[in-house]
Amino acid sequence: MSSAGSLAAARGHDARDALAPLRARFALPRDGGGEPLVYLCGHSLGLLPLAALERVNEELAAWADHAVQAHEHGGRPWVPYHENLTAGLAALSGARPLEVVAMNSLTVNLHLMLASFYRPQGQRTRILIEAGAFSSDRHAVTSQLAWHGLDPQSALLELAPPEGGATIHEEAIEAVLAERGAEVALVLWPGVQFRTGQAFDIARIVRAAHGAGAIAGFDLAHSMGNTPLSLHDADADFAVWCSYKYLNGGPGAIGGCFVHQRHSEAQPRTSHGGTLPGTRLAGWWGHEQHTRFLMEPQFRAAAGAAAWQISNPPILAAAPLIASLSIFLEAGMQALRDKSIALTGFLEELLRPLSAEVQILTPREPDRRGCQLSLRLVGGEQRGKRVFDALAARGIVCDWRSPDIIRVAPVPLYNRFEDAWRFAQALSETLPAG
Ligand SMILES: Cc1ncc(COP(=O)(O)O)c(C=O)c1O
């Protein structure tokens, strides 16, 4: 390995990294002997911010000490609890505070958004997604089509990568919308593709969708906390995300959604005689807060995305996210992004000598990816799985995506350049035996 790719070089990068101290704010998983594992799996489950223990314990104590009164009293009253998350979510998604809300989980939020924004009419009935979309997104979309009495076989439009390729260029999305846009009611696209790690130009996809007269919605599961976003300026119609990956909200953490201000402003704020506005599924938590507990039959929508809430939020699943978002705000997304580009680029360079055996599916250009690299090993699925298992035996935590991809994500909040080096070293030692 060249000196630029040596352990000493990696440690040198870590020594100069102004964000390096943040690693100590997270719990690092350890092996049976107490040694920290090389954790490169933040694209699946982010690490526990230590301050999350305090945030959760505060709410358990509030429950113990104040019970029902904790809804109104205590350090963070539960009725407006989701507001503790607004500033962080708005900053990370590039939204105005009124445009974001923490609620439910990703797929549930996707259904709620589709209930509002998927309005098939006349010839315009189709939903455009990527072929190979995350299974839950596809299930959500096909079930929505069926819910509207349409045949998913014909109403779903799936755009595949070109023959032999793994990624889809934005040009191909523009081309399909130029050709078939009049049939498309809604485009649902990922911000970062879960399998390849490809990041998409959201503003460009919005322009293409809107140019064709379609709604543009996004699944940001792999984007939030990973790549810089500007949903408001990009003019996206809606977006949904989960918080257990790069946002470090913990397993089953509260998800979130973005609704562009122009949509919430266009929605009727009240309904009469028990008839809900047909454009939004409603529940009492979407009702404006100051009259919610009058329990009147009439629905009065809260301002902004908060009107899409249905139920009161899971406080214990939201508390860890407060701790994590405050670290993001302190570090600043631009500084994290700068480190992310350097760290992933460093890992890519370390893998370059292995290129005869390891194909990197993720685009090379920094603005077309986040921190994840997706690796396909030459030799097929069984060899890939053997190498993956050997890496795991050496204390490397990454993941395996069927049929043949190893995903690895050095996360700038808590990963070191040394982690990237350790991964590349373990991979080069493991390949011959694989
Ligand atoms: C891209 C993507 N979409 C949807 C989901 C489903 O999320 P949830 O189980 O929170 O609905 C995931 C989960 O990992 C995901 O990665």
Coordinates of N, CA, C and O and ligand atoms in Angstrom, one line a residue, residues 43-44 105-108 134 136-137 190 192 194 219 221-222 241-242 244-245 253 407, ligand 1:
H43 N -25.6 3.6 7.3 CA -26.6 3.6 6.3 C -27.8 2.7 6.7 O -28.8 2.8 6.0
S44 N -27.6 1.9 7.7 CA -28.7 1.0 8.1 C -29.2 1.4 9.5 O -30.4 1.6 9.6
S105 N -43.6 6.6 10.8 CA -42.4 6.0 10.3 C -42.5 6.2 8.7 O -43.5 6.6 8.2
L106 N -41.4 5.8 8.1 CA -41.3 6.2 6.6 C -42.5 5.7 5.8 O -43.1 6.5 5.1
T107 N -42.7 4.4 5.8 CA -43.8 3.9 4.8 C -45.1 4.5 5.2 O -46.0 4.7 4.3
V108 N -45.4 4.6 6.5 CA -46.7 5.2 6.8 C -46.8 6.6 6.3 O -47.8 7.0 5.7
F134 N -36.7 0.4 -3.3 CA -36.8 -0.3 -2.0 C -38.2 -1.0 -1.9 O -39.2 -0.4 -2.2
S136 N -40.4 -1.7 0.3 CA -41.5 -1.0 1.0 C -42.1 0.1 0.1 O -43.4 0.3 0.1
D137 N -41.3 0.8 -0.6 CA -41.8 1.9 -1.4 C -42.6 1.3 -2.5 O -43.7 1.8 -2.9
P190 N -35.8 8.2 -5.0 CA -35.0 8.3 -3.8 C -34.1 9.5 -3.9 O -33.7 9.9 -5.0
V192 N -31.1 9.3 -2.3 CA -29.9 8.4 -2.4 C -30.4 7.0 -2.6 O -31.3 6.6 -1.8
F194 N -30.7 3.2 -2.2 CA -30.3 2.4 -1.1 C -29.2 1.3 -1.5 O -28.4 1.0 -0.7
D219 N -38.2 9.8 -1.4 CA -37.8 9.0 -0.2 C -36.4 9.4 0.2 O -35.5 9.1 -0.6
A221 N -34.7 8.3 2.9 CA -34.2 7.5 4.0 C -32.7 7.5 4.0 O -32.1 7.5 5.1
H222 N -32.0 7.5 2.8 CA -30.6 7.4 2.8 C -30.0 8.8 2.5 O -28.8 8.9 2.2
W241 N -39.0 10.4 5.3 CA -37.7 9.7 5.7 C -37.9 9.0 7.0 O -38.9 9.2 7.7
C242 N -36.9 8.1 7.3 CA -36.8 7.5 8.6 C -35.7 8.2 9.3 O -34.9 8.9 8.7
Y244 N -33.6 6.3 11.7 CA -32.7 5.4 12.3 C -31.4 5.2 11.6 O -30.5 4.5 12.1
K245 N -31.3 5.8 10.4 CA -30.0 5.6 9.7 C -29.0 6.7 10.1 O -28.6 6.8 11.2
A253 N -37.2 4.6 15.3 CA -37.3 6.1 15.7 C -38.4 6.7 14.9 O -38.8 6.2 13.8
R407 N -22.4 -3.2 1.2 CA -22.5 -1.8 1.4 C -21.7 -1.3 2.6 O -21.7 -2.0 3.7
Ligands
LIG1 C1 -35.1 3.5 1.1 C2 -36.0 3.0 2.1 N1 -37.4 3.1 2.0 C3 -38.2 2.7 2.9 C4 -37.8 2.0 4.1 C5 -38.8 1.5 5.1 O1 -38.8 2.2 6.2 P1 -39.9 2.0 7.4 O2 -39.7 0.6 7.9 O3 -39.4 3.0 8.4 O4 -41.2 2.3 6.8 C6 -36.4 1.9 4.3 C7 -35.9 1.2 5.4 O5 -34.7 0.9 5.6 C8 -35.5 2.3 3.3 O6 -34.2 2.2 3.4

